[in-house]
Every structure is written in C-alpha cells, then in structure tokens.
C-alpha cells in the first residue's frame, strides 16, 4: 500500500492542467468520493494494526498534498496570462481593490479648492527652516516663549542660551512661507500655503508633534479687516455649510495687529450646544489678523503703501470637525479600518 501511495504522490506532484476541464478531471481522479484517495482510505481499514500508524500518516500526507496541488493548479489557471492564446472575453475581471485618499489630503484639497476659486495661488516653503523665517522676520521678540526648546525642534543652534536668526530648525508653523513669498514677490499677493509643521509636544488625542497647517496671505493697497472677515466667512460657509456663522474674538500674534481668532458655529448641533462644541455652540478654527507693519518692512514691502491680512489654520482640526474624528493619533496610524471609511469621500 505504501508503494501505491508513493506512486500517487509522484503523479500528483507532476500533474499538469491546461483548462478547467482538466482541473476537474484531477479532482475526480484524486479527491472525489470515487477517487483514488477515498479508495485507499477504504483499503486502509483492512490493514494490520502494526502498519496502521505508518500507512495512516502517509495517507494523510497524500490527501493534503493532493488538496494543495489542486489549489495551486487552480490558482495557476486563474492568474495565467492568456494573451498569447485564446482569450475568454466573458471571463469576469479580477477584483481590483481601490484605495482611498487620506482624510488630511481630502480636507487640504478642499480648502485649496475653495481659496483658488477666489484667486489665491498655492505656495510652499521648506520644512527645515531658519529662525529668521519662522520667528525673527515675523516680529517674534528674541525672548518669545515659542522659540523655546520645549516647542521647537532645533537642528542646529548657534548658542545654547540665545536664539539666533541663523539657527536651523523644523518650522513650527506655515507662517514662515508668508515671509518667503513676500521676500520673493511684489504685491498684489494672494496665496495659501499648505504644509507640515513640527512641535515638541507629547502625543495625545489632542496634540501631535507633526501636524498640518494652511496659511493664507493677502497683500495689496487698501486691504482692510472687512476684506479679511468677508473672505473668512466665504471660506467657512464653503467648507462647513451654507448656514455656518462666524465670530472673531480679539487675540494676540506677534505678526498681526490687530489679531483675532475665528470661531464657526457648531455644524453638529447647529449652534444649540453639544459635546463637540462643549455646549458653547462655537468651535475655534483659525488665527488671523492684519499683517504687522514690522513684518511687511522686514520682508521688503512698503508698509505705508500696502496692507494685508493673514490667517492660519490646522488641517487636522478642520478634518476633525468635518468628519467628527475625536483622536488626532488616528491620522497617523495608517489603520485601514479608519482609512477605508473615506473611500467614498472624494
Ligand atoms: N501661525 C499661527 C499658529 O501656528 C497661526 C496664525 C495665526 C497664522 C494668525 C496667521 C495669523 O497667519 O495671522 O498658531
């Protein structure tokens, strides 16, 4: 009986098929109820007890090998390139799983789209920056806490105690791109700058050391705070819905004067109060203001002739509100169960 099994093993391992019919013959010959292997199992019942162990093992091996061979022949047939021979045009196509865009990309594209409709171009700057573009030219006082080691990832520092315009660091905000644009272009300037930013923060549901921002800048003659407000209202209604209300609260940034923070009415409860807006009816979404004359002058723009506004917002925050994601870390974990949910959002 061992001999028979060995012979079958050999036959199976060199068996070739060229069509589904031949594959079916293989199955009938070896694996079906009337096939060789079933036959052998029947024969096996009658063999002497001292042989049972050895033959039993061999027989199980044969059965497994036959099944494996069947599976691999089937796969071979299914995936074989038929282009050289006859094509079966009625054969269903293989499923082609499509991916999805990352929610951060979706929201970034949407924001870029909204601003490009009102004449804003897109500009980008380096992630590895110098102190001059991230802080000094944006009117940060030398001792400003945002320059501190606790917030900023430094790559090179001239001095351990004092900051220096030549220090090299990872940008902490996309406002640095404002500076680069103003250094290189003459007004009128109307641009938005999406990008990655870095801060030395402990990672939690609400904070991450890497995140994304979009910066906006508009410089021309006679640009006023009313222009800023109207632009932001347009933006908020495009992104969060036609019914959205905005409110501007006075704030402080070194590079704008006056400065404000913008809240939008909570789209989830319609402003009535819910746990997302912490029962205030409002959600904070961005910082903004009129570009400080010191910043214009530092970038070579005549502050007597030109005025402008700027704003900056976190993309994760905008995406959190839009898709009601309550943990920032989800954006960075690449868990397909999370990402797959954005398949239909385009
Ligand atoms: N750069 C600020 C931040 O990272 C955001 C910001 C506020 C940008 C006001 C601006 C602005 O352009 O005018 O928190």
mmCIF file of C-alpha atoms and ligand atoms in Angstrom:
data_model
loop_
_atom_site.group_PDB
_atom_site.id
_atom_site.type_symbol
_atom_site.label_atom_id
_atom_site.label_comp_id
_atom_site.label_asym_id
_atom_site.label_seq_id
_atom_site.Cartn_x
_atom_site.Cartn_y
_atom_site.Cartn_z
ATOM 1 C CA UNK A 1 0.000 0.000 0.000
ATOM 2 C CA UNK A 2 2.882 2.348 0.762
ATOM 3 C CA UNK A 3 4.036 1.799 -2.788
ATOM 4 C CA UNK A 4 0.676 2.806 -4.188
ATOM 5 C CA UNK A 5 0.728 5.950 -2.106
ATOM 6 C CA UNK A 6 4.247 6.834 -3.267
ATOM 7 C CA UNK A 7 3.218 6.406 -6.892
ATOM 8 C CA UNK A 8 0.200 8.630 -6.436
ATOM 9 C CA UNK A 9 2.310 11.265 -4.687
ATOM 10 C CA UNK A 10 4.621 11.337 -7.654
ATOM 11 C CA UNK A 11 1.796 11.509 -10.151
ATOM 12 C CA UNK A 12 0.151 14.350 -8.260
ATOM 13 C CA UNK A 13 3.271 16.454 -7.912
ATOM 14 C CA UNK A 14 3.982 16.354 -11.649
ATOM 15 C CA UNK A 15 0.357 16.683 -12.741
ATOM 16 C CA UNK A 16 -0.292 19.473 -15.243
ATOM 17 C CA UNK A 17 -3.560 21.017 -16.342
ATOM 18 C CA UNK A 18 -4.406 23.373 -19.175
ATOM 19 C CA UNK A 19 -8.070 24.024 -18.732
ATOM 20 C CA UNK A 20 -10.837 23.976 -16.191
ATOM 21 C CA UNK A 21 -11.979 20.592 -17.559
ATOM 22 C CA UNK A 22 -8.567 19.112 -16.893
ATOM 23 C CA UNK A 23 -8.595 20.571 -13.430
ATOM 24 C CA UNK A 24 -11.942 18.905 -12.831
ATOM 25 C CA UNK A 25 -10.503 15.580 -14.049
ATOM 26 C CA UNK A 26 -7.755 15.970 -11.462
ATOM 27 C CA UNK A 27 -10.338 16.486 -8.751
ATOM 28 C CA UNK A 28 -12.396 13.490 -9.872
ATOM 29 C CA UNK A 29 -9.380 11.269 -10.141
ATOM 30 C CA UNK A 30 -7.876 12.012 -6.749
ATOM 31 C CA UNK A 31 -10.141 13.985 -4.475
ATOM 32 C CA UNK A 32 -13.715 12.971 -5.209
ATOM 33 C CA UNK A 33 -15.728 10.346 -3.321
ATOM 34 C CA UNK A 34 -14.939 7.848 -6.049
ATOM 35 C CA UNK A 35 -11.311 8.930 -6.434
ATOM 36 C CA UNK A 36 -8.110 7.078 -5.648
ATOM 37 C CA UNK A 37 -7.628 8.592 -2.262
ATOM 38 C CA UNK A 38 -11.047 7.593 -0.954
ATOM 39 C CA UNK A 39 -10.360 4.130 -2.307
ATOM 40 C CA UNK A 40 -7.112 3.944 -0.363
ATOM 41 C CA UNK A 41 -8.803 5.080 2.827
ATOM 42 C CA UNK A 42 -11.234 2.193 2.405
ATOM 43 C CA UNK A 43 -8.370 -0.227 1.867
ATOM 44 C CA UNK A 44 -6.667 1.250 4.919
ATOM 45 C CA UNK A 45 -9.447 -0.028 7.214
ATOM 46 C CA UNK A 46 -8.422 -3.575 6.447
ATOM 47 C CA UNK A 47 -4.665 -3.412 7.033
ATOM 48 C CA UNK A 48 -2.943 -4.961 10.030
ATOM 49 C CA UNK A 49 -2.646 -2.965 13.224
ATOM 50 C CA UNK A 50 1.168 -2.754 13.195
ATOM 51 C CA UNK A 51 1.139 -0.978 9.844
ATOM 52 C CA UNK A 52 -1.678 1.426 10.659
ATOM 53 C CA UNK A 53 0.460 4.179 12.107
ATOM 54 C CA UNK A 54 2.943 4.383 9.261
ATOM 55 C CA UNK A 55 0.403 3.982 6.468
ATOM 56 C CA UNK A 56 -2.062 6.333 8.161
ATOM 57 C CA UNK A 57 0.489 9.105 8.270
ATOM 58 C CA UNK A 58 1.446 8.585 4.647
ATOM 59 C CA UNK A 59 -2.169 8.552 3.592
ATOM 60 C CA UNK A 60 -2.900 11.830 5.361
ATOM 61 C CA UNK A 61 0.140 13.326 3.715
ATOM 62 C CA UNK A 62 -1.153 12.192 0.320
ATOM 63 C CA UNK A 63 -4.560 13.700 0.939
ATOM 64 C CA UNK A 64 -3.026 17.025 1.989
ATOM 65 C CA UNK A 65 -0.661 17.116 -0.985
ATOM 66 C CA UNK A 66 -3.477 16.366 -3.420
ATOM 67 C CA UNK A 67 -5.574 19.187 -1.984
ATOM 68 C CA UNK A 68 -2.601 21.613 -2.072
ATOM 69 C CA UNK A 69 -1.809 20.649 -5.644
ATOM 70 C CA UNK A 70 -5.422 21.174 -6.642
ATOM 71 C CA UNK A 71 -5.388 24.667 -5.091
ATOM 72 C CA UNK A 72 -2.153 25.669 -6.758
ATOM 73 C CA UNK A 73 -3.207 24.331 -10.172
ATOM 74 C CA UNK A 74 -6.422 26.289 -9.834
ATOM 75 C CA UNK A 75 -4.568 29.485 -8.924
ATOM 76 C CA UNK A 76 -2.187 28.950 -11.838
ATOM 77 C CA UNK A 77 -5.101 28.661 -14.231
ATOM 78 C CA UNK A 78 -6.822 31.726 -12.826
ATOM 79 C CA UNK A 79 -3.819 34.007 -12.933
ATOM 80 C CA UNK A 80 -2.203 32.786 -16.105
ATOM 81 C CA UNK A 81 -1.612 35.283 -18.848
ATOM 82 C CA UNK A 82 -3.818 34.215 -21.705
ATOM 83 C CA UNK A 83 -2.717 36.952 -24.038
ATOM 84 C CA UNK A 84 -0.673 34.592 -26.178
ATOM 85 C CA UNK A 85 -3.511 32.145 -26.661
ATOM 86 C CA UNK A 86 -7.231 32.435 -26.891
ATOM 87 C CA UNK A 87 -8.898 34.934 -24.606
ATOM 88 C CA UNK A 88 -12.122 34.163 -22.869
ATOM 89 C CA UNK A 89 -13.755 37.561 -23.134
ATOM 90 C CA UNK A 90 -16.661 36.513 -20.966
ATOM 91 C CA UNK A 91 -14.393 35.773 -18.002
ATOM 92 C CA UNK A 92 -15.162 38.173 -15.129
ATOM 93 C CA UNK A 93 -12.368 40.623 -14.356
ATOM 94 C CA UNK A 94 -10.350 40.106 -11.196
ATOM 95 C CA UNK A 95 -11.491 42.360 -8.381
ATOM 96 C CA UNK A 96 -9.298 45.451 -8.240
ATOM 97 C CA UNK A 97 -9.429 46.916 -4.748
ATOM 98 C CA UNK A 98 -9.288 50.695 -4.875
ATOM 99 C CA UNK A 99 -7.617 52.741 -2.177
ATOM 100 C CA UNK A 100 -8.882 55.907 -0.558
ATOM 101 C CA UNK A 101 -7.451 59.343 -0.037
ATOM 102 C CA UNK A 102 -6.235 60.211 3.431
ATOM 103 C CA UNK A 103 -8.709 62.490 5.257
ATOM 104 C CA UNK A 104 -5.989 65.124 5.694
ATOM 105 C CA UNK A 105 -5.418 65.145 1.922
ATOM 106 C CA UNK A 106 -9.154 65.350 1.298
ATOM 107 C CA UNK A 107 -9.582 68.396 3.510
ATOM 108 C CA UNK A 108 -6.387 70.040 2.244
ATOM 109 C CA UNK A 109 -7.592 69.667 -1.340
ATOM 110 C CA UNK A 110 -10.987 71.018 -0.441
ATOM 111 C CA UNK A 111 -9.547 74.091 1.298
ATOM 112 C CA UNK A 112 -7.159 74.762 -1.606
ATOM 113 C CA UNK A 113 -10.079 74.432 -3.969
ATOM 114 C CA UNK A 114 -12.191 76.947 -2.035
ATOM 115 C CA UNK A 115 -9.453 79.583 -1.949
ATOM 116 C CA UNK A 116 -8.418 79.052 -5.555
ATOM 117 C CA UNK A 117 -11.965 79.974 -6.563
ATOM 118 C CA UNK A 118 -11.354 83.470 -5.143
ATOM 119 C CA UNK A 119 -7.973 83.978 -6.718
ATOM 120 C CA UNK A 120 -5.499 82.504 -4.230
ATOM 121 C CA UNK A 121 -2.471 80.650 -5.581
ATOM 122 C CA UNK A 122 -0.666 77.856 -3.722
ATOM 123 C CA UNK A 123 2.883 78.344 -2.489
ATOM 124 C CA UNK A 124 5.164 76.134 -0.479
ATOM 125 C CA UNK A 125 8.299 76.506 1.583
ATOM 126 C CA UNK A 126 10.869 74.258 3.262
ATOM 127 C CA UNK A 127 10.079 72.194 6.354
ATOM 128 C CA UNK A 128 13.637 72.644 7.593
ATOM 129 C CA UNK A 129 13.842 76.386 8.143
ATOM 130 C CA UNK A 130 15.938 79.021 9.848
ATOM 131 C CA UNK A 131 14.927 81.107 12.847
ATOM 132 C CA UNK A 132 14.823 84.168 10.631
ATOM 133 C CA UNK A 133 11.855 82.929 8.574
ATOM 134 C CA UNK A 134 9.992 81.153 11.368
ATOM 135 C CA UNK A 135 10.410 83.795 14.084
ATOM 136 C CA UNK A 136 12.578 86.865 13.590
ATOM 137 C CA UNK A 137 11.000 88.323 10.465
ATOM 138 C CA UNK A 138 7.568 87.531 11.877
ATOM 139 C CA UNK A 139 8.227 90.004 14.665
ATOM 140 C CA UNK A 140 8.805 87.487 17.466
ATOM 141 C CA UNK A 141 10.736 89.173 20.277
ATOM 142 C CA UNK A 142 14.093 87.474 20.927
ATOM 143 C CA UNK A 143 12.861 86.054 24.213
ATOM 144 C CA UNK A 144 9.455 84.898 22.894
ATOM 145 C CA UNK A 145 8.499 81.577 24.510
ATOM 146 C CA UNK A 146 7.555 79.959 21.147
ATOM 147 C CA UNK A 147 11.247 79.916 20.288
ATOM 148 C CA UNK A 148 11.934 77.851 23.355
ATOM 149 C CA UNK A 149 13.479 74.387 23.087
ATOM 150 C CA UNK A 150 10.276 72.964 24.551
ATOM 151 C CA UNK A 151 8.277 73.870 21.471
ATOM 152 C CA UNK A 152 10.800 73.904 18.676
ATOM 153 C CA UNK A 153 12.849 71.035 17.309
ATOM 154 C CA UNK A 154 16.245 72.566 16.691
ATOM 155 C CA UNK A 155 18.637 71.021 14.203
ATOM 156 C CA UNK A 156 21.445 73.490 14.753
ATOM 157 C CA UNK A 157 21.779 76.226 17.377
ATOM 158 C CA UNK A 158 24.478 78.844 17.490
ATOM 159 C CA UNK A 159 24.156 79.277 21.202
ATOM 160 C CA UNK A 160 22.503 77.206 23.916
ATOM 161 C CA UNK A 161 21.118 80.301 25.664
ATOM 162 C CA UNK A 162 20.058 82.737 22.958
ATOM 163 C CA UNK A 163 18.215 82.254 19.744
ATOM 164 C CA UNK A 164 19.898 83.438 16.573
ATOM 165 C CA UNK A 165 18.396 84.175 13.138
ATOM 166 C CA UNK A 166 20.787 81.588 11.674
ATOM 167 C CA UNK A 167 19.599 78.744 13.892
ATOM 168 C CA UNK A 168 18.265 75.804 11.865
ATOM 169 C CA UNK A 169 15.010 74.191 12.983
ATOM 170 C CA UNK A 170 11.864 72.380 11.907
ATOM 171 C CA UNK A 171 9.226 75.012 11.177
ATOM 172 C CA UNK A 172 6.599 75.268 13.913
ATOM 173 C CA UNK A 173 4.045 76.935 11.643
ATOM 174 C CA UNK A 174 3.461 77.617 7.952
ATOM 175 C CA UNK A 175 3.629 81.376 8.588
ATOM 176 C CA UNK A 176 7.276 81.023 7.535
ATOM 177 C CA UNK A 177 6.046 80.615 3.956
ATOM 178 C CA UNK A 178 4.448 84.090 4.153
ATOM 179 C CA UNK A 179 7.893 85.510 4.710
ATOM 180 C CA UNK A 180 9.390 83.598 1.794
ATOM 181 C CA UNK A 181 6.591 84.700 -0.533
ATOM 182 C CA UNK A 182 6.874 88.369 0.480
ATOM 183 C CA UNK A 183 10.644 88.277 0.049
ATOM 184 C CA UNK A 184 10.250 86.982 -3.491
ATOM 185 C CA UNK A 185 7.089 88.579 -4.859
ATOM 186 C CA UNK A 186 5.721 92.048 -5.164
ATOM 187 C CA UNK A 187 2.126 92.874 -4.159
ATOM 188 C CA UNK A 188 -0.589 92.154 -5.043
ATOM 189 C CA UNK A 189 -0.068 88.819 -3.305
ATOM 190 C CA UNK A 190 -2.865 86.360 -2.737
ATOM 191 C CA UNK A 191 -1.638 82.930 -1.708
ATOM 192 C CA UNK A 192 -2.246 79.974 0.544
ATOM 193 C CA UNK A 193 0.467 77.654 1.823
ATOM 194 C CA UNK A 194 -0.372 74.153 2.980
ATOM 195 C CA UNK A 195 2.295 72.098 4.713
ATOM 196 C CA UNK A 196 3.620 70.002 7.552
ATOM 197 C CA UNK A 197 4.716 71.606 10.795
ATOM 198 C CA UNK A 198 6.535 70.278 13.831
ATOM 199 C CA UNK A 199 6.320 70.984 17.544
ATOM 200 C CA UNK A 200 7.918 69.336 20.501
ATOM 201 C CA UNK A 201 4.682 68.126 22.117
ATOM 202 C CA UNK A 202 3.736 64.967 23.964
ATOM 203 C CA UNK A 203 1.483 62.903 21.679
ATOM 204 C CA UNK A 204 -2.128 62.617 22.835
ATOM 205 C CA UNK A 205 -5.652 62.619 21.407
ATOM 206 C CA UNK A 206 -5.481 66.424 21.079
ATOM 207 C CA UNK A 207 -1.807 67.098 20.255
ATOM 208 C CA UNK A 208 0.849 65.651 17.979
ATOM 209 C CA UNK A 209 4.454 66.555 17.234
ATOM 210 C CA UNK A 210 3.711 66.554 13.483
ATOM 211 C CA UNK A 211 0.625 68.146 12.021
ATOM 212 C CA UNK A 212 -0.540 70.194 9.033
ATOM 213 C CA UNK A 213 -1.495 73.798 8.564
ATOM 214 C CA UNK A 214 -2.726 76.074 5.829
ATOM 215 C CA UNK A 215 -1.548 79.640 5.849
ATOM 216 C CA UNK A 216 -3.258 82.432 3.922
ATOM 217 C CA UNK A 217 -1.831 85.789 2.884
ATOM 218 C CA UNK A 218 -3.348 88.715 1.010
ATOM 219 C CA UNK A 219 -1.337 91.899 0.424
ATOM 220 C CA UNK A 220 -2.404 94.823 -1.713
ATOM 221 C CA UNK A 221 -3.246 98.509 -1.455
ATOM 222 C CA UNK A 222 -6.233 99.235 0.800
ATOM 223 C CA UNK A 223 -6.771 95.748 2.131
ATOM 224 C CA UNK A 224 -8.888 96.071 5.266
ATOM 225 C CA UNK A 225 -10.132 93.986 8.154
ATOM 226 C CA UNK A 226 -13.532 93.885 6.407
ATOM 227 C CA UNK A 227 -11.871 92.054 3.485
ATOM 228 C CA UNK A 228 -10.444 89.541 5.945
ATOM 229 C CA UNK A 229 -13.799 88.969 7.565
ATOM 230 C CA UNK A 230 -15.648 88.539 4.291
ATOM 231 C CA UNK A 231 -13.019 86.145 2.926
ATOM 232 C CA UNK A 232 -13.206 84.013 6.057
ATOM 233 C CA UNK A 233 -16.993 83.989 6.044
ATOM 234 C CA UNK A 234 -16.983 82.780 2.450
ATOM 235 C CA UNK A 235 -14.449 80.097 3.321
ATOM 236 C CA UNK A 236 -16.324 78.877 6.421
ATOM 237 C CA UNK A 237 -19.608 78.562 4.531
ATOM 238 C CA UNK A 238 -17.978 76.672 1.671
ATOM 239 C CA UNK A 239 -16.236 74.214 3.992
ATOM 240 C CA UNK A 240 -18.725 73.762 6.814
ATOM 241 C CA UNK A 241 -22.040 74.516 5.114
ATOM 242 C CA UNK A 242 -24.130 77.440 3.941
ATOM 243 C CA UNK A 243 -25.745 78.043 7.329
ATOM 244 C CA UNK A 244 -22.414 78.499 9.121
ATOM 245 C CA UNK A 245 -21.929 81.654 11.203
ATOM 246 C CA UNK A 246 -18.532 83.017 12.194
ATOM 247 C CA UNK A 247 -17.340 85.159 15.073
ATOM 248 C CA UNK A 248 -13.989 86.869 15.565
ATOM 249 C CA UNK A 249 -12.507 87.161 19.043
ATOM 250 C CA UNK A 250 -9.597 89.529 19.794
ATOM 251 C CA UNK A 251 -6.325 87.661 20.213
ATOM 252 C CA UNK A 252 -2.590 88.145 20.000
ATOM 253 C CA UNK A 253 0.019 87.021 17.466
ATOM 254 C CA UNK A 254 3.357 88.818 17.088
ATOM 255 C CA UNK A 255 2.980 89.000 13.303
ATOM 256 C CA UNK A 256 -0.511 90.537 13.123
ATOM 257 C CA UNK A 257 -2.074 93.682 14.552
ATOM 258 C CA UNK A 258 -4.942 93.597 15.270
ATOM 259 C CA UNK A 259 -5.166 89.813 15.718
ATOM 260 C CA UNK A 260 -8.198 87.604 16.089
ATOM 261 C CA UNK A 261 -9.294 84.025 16.443
ATOM 262 C CA UNK A 262 -12.196 82.794 14.403
ATOM 263 C CA UNK A 263 -14.920 80.502 15.688
ATOM 264 C CA UNK A 264 -17.529 78.841 13.494
ATOM 265 C CA UNK A 265 -20.987 77.888 14.664
ATOM 266 C CA UNK A 266 -21.068 74.197 15.508
ATOM 267 C CA UNK A 267 -22.396 72.354 12.462
ATOM 268 C CA UNK A 268 -23.239 69.293 14.532
ATOM 269 C CA UNK A 269 -25.804 70.922 16.826
ATOM 270 C CA UNK A 270 -26.441 73.991 14.667
ATOM 271 C CA UNK A 271 -25.169 76.217 17.478
ATOM 272 C CA UNK A 272 -27.543 74.882 20.133
ATOM 273 C CA UNK A 273 -24.771 73.209 22.150
ATOM 274 C CA UNK A 274 -23.459 69.633 22.149
ATOM 275 C CA UNK A 275 -20.473 67.728 23.462
ATOM 276 C CA UNK A 276 -18.366 68.500 20.354
ATOM 277 C CA UNK A 277 -18.608 72.261 20.922
ATOM 278 C CA UNK A 278 -18.615 71.711 24.693
ATOM 279 C CA UNK A 279 -22.087 73.261 24.875
ATOM 280 C CA UNK A 280 -20.870 76.669 23.667
ATOM 281 C CA UNK A 281 -22.312 76.397 20.147
ATOM 282 C CA UNK A 282 -18.946 77.564 18.730
ATOM 283 C CA UNK A 283 -15.760 75.886 17.523
ATOM 284 C CA UNK A 284 -12.392 77.572 17.266
ATOM 285 C CA UNK A 285 -10.860 77.017 13.817
ATOM 286 C CA UNK A 286 -8.165 79.569 12.971
ATOM 287 C CA UNK A 287 -5.984 82.520 13.889
ATOM 288 C CA UNK A 288 -5.852 85.653 11.743
ATOM 289 C CA UNK A 289 -5.177 89.357 11.619
ATOM 290 C CA UNK A 290 -3.781 92.310 9.688
ATOM 291 C CA UNK A 291 -0.126 91.736 8.814
ATOM 292 C CA UNK A 292 2.040 93.738 11.230
ATOM 293 C CA UNK A 293 3.900 96.654 9.543
ATOM 294 C CA UNK A 294 7.151 95.317 11.049
ATOM 295 C CA UNK A 295 6.636 92.063 9.125
ATOM 296 C CA UNK A 296 5.967 93.871 5.843
ATOM 297 C CA UNK A 297 9.078 96.016 6.293
ATOM 298 C CA UNK A 298 11.244 93.039 7.299
ATOM 299 C CA UNK A 299 10.221 91.363 4.035
ATOM 300 C CA UNK A 300 10.904 94.409 1.860
ATOM 301 C CA UNK A 301 7.296 95.606 1.402
ATOM 302 C CA UNK A 302 6.429 99.276 1.900
ATOM 303 C CA UNK A 303 4.023 99.312 4.852
ATOM 304 C CA UNK A 304 2.882 102.859 4.013
ATOM 305 C CA UNK A 305 1.638 101.781 0.640
ATOM 306 C CA UNK A 306 0.459 98.244 1.296
ATOM 307 C CA UNK A 307 -1.623 96.499 3.909
ATOM 308 C CA UNK A 308 -2.707 92.891 4.118
ATOM 309 C CA UNK A 309 -4.272 90.145 6.122
ATOM 310 C CA UNK A 310 -3.094 86.678 7.068
ATOM 311 C CA UNK A 311 -4.643 83.626 8.628
ATOM 312 C CA UNK A 312 -3.532 80.161 9.655
ATOM 313 C CA UNK A 313 -5.422 77.002 10.469
ATOM 314 C CA UNK A 314 -4.734 73.388 11.418
ATOM 315 C CA UNK A 315 -5.856 70.863 8.811
ATOM 316 C CA UNK A 316 -6.259 68.068 11.375
ATOM 317 C CA UNK A 317 -8.578 70.304 13.334
ATOM 318 C CA UNK A 318 -10.651 71.125 10.247
ATOM 319 C CA UNK A 319 -10.813 67.428 9.348
ATOM 320 C CA UNK A 320 -11.787 66.507 12.909
ATOM 321 C CA UNK A 321 -14.741 68.860 12.738
ATOM 322 C CA UNK A 322 -15.738 67.797 9.253
ATOM 323 C CA UNK A 323 -15.550 64.068 9.854
ATOM 324 C CA UNK A 324 -16.084 64.101 13.617
ATOM 325 C CA UNK A 325 -12.839 62.326 14.406
ATOM 326 C CA UNK A 326 -12.081 62.662 18.090
ATOM 327 C CA UNK A 327 -8.482 61.422 18.281
ATOM 328 C CA UNK A 328 -5.608 63.045 16.348
ATOM 329 C CA UNK A 329 -3.498 59.907 16.522
ATOM 330 C CA UNK A 330 -5.855 58.132 14.107
ATOM 331 C CA UNK A 331 -4.499 60.310 11.300
ATOM 332 C CA UNK A 332 -1.002 58.914 11.720
ATOM 333 C CA UNK A 333 -1.567 55.245 12.469
ATOM 334 C CA UNK A 334 -2.482 54.108 8.953
ATOM 335 C CA UNK A 335 -5.087 51.717 10.296
ATOM 336 C CA UNK A 336 -7.064 50.541 7.265
ATOM 337 C CA UNK A 337 -10.247 50.236 9.315
ATOM 338 C CA UNK A 338 -10.042 54.025 9.765
ATOM 339 C CA UNK A 339 -8.804 54.932 6.277
ATOM 340 C CA UNK A 340 -11.312 52.716 4.454
ATOM 341 C CA UNK A 341 -14.131 54.874 5.770
ATOM 342 C CA UNK A 342 -13.033 57.695 3.454
ATOM 343 C CA UNK A 343 -13.392 55.615 0.287
ATOM 344 C CA UNK A 344 -16.406 57.461 -0.991
ATOM 345 C CA UNK A 345 -15.273 60.924 0.065
ATOM 346 C CA UNK A 346 -13.598 62.408 -2.958
HETATM 347 N N1 LIG B 1 0.922 80.691 12.937
HETATM 348 C C1 LIG B 1 -0.164 80.608 13.885
HETATM 349 C C2 LIG B 1 -0.048 79.305 14.654
HETATM 350 O O1 LIG B 1 0.636 78.438 14.256
HETATM 351 C C3 LIG B 1 -1.478 80.662 13.188
HETATM 352 C C4 LIG B 1 -1.723 82.024 12.598
HETATM 353 C C5 LIG B 1 -2.356 82.991 13.322
HETATM 354 C C6 LIG B 1 -1.311 82.308 11.310
HETATM 355 C C7 LIG B 1 -2.610 84.234 12.829
HETATM 356 C C8 LIG B 1 -1.549 83.583 10.776
HETATM 357 C C9 LIG B 1 -2.201 84.537 11.549
HETATM 358 O O2 LIG B 1 -1.182 83.918 9.558
HETATM 359 O O3 LIG B 1 -2.433 85.754 11.036
HETATM 360 O O4 LIG B 1 -0.682 79.170 15.664
#
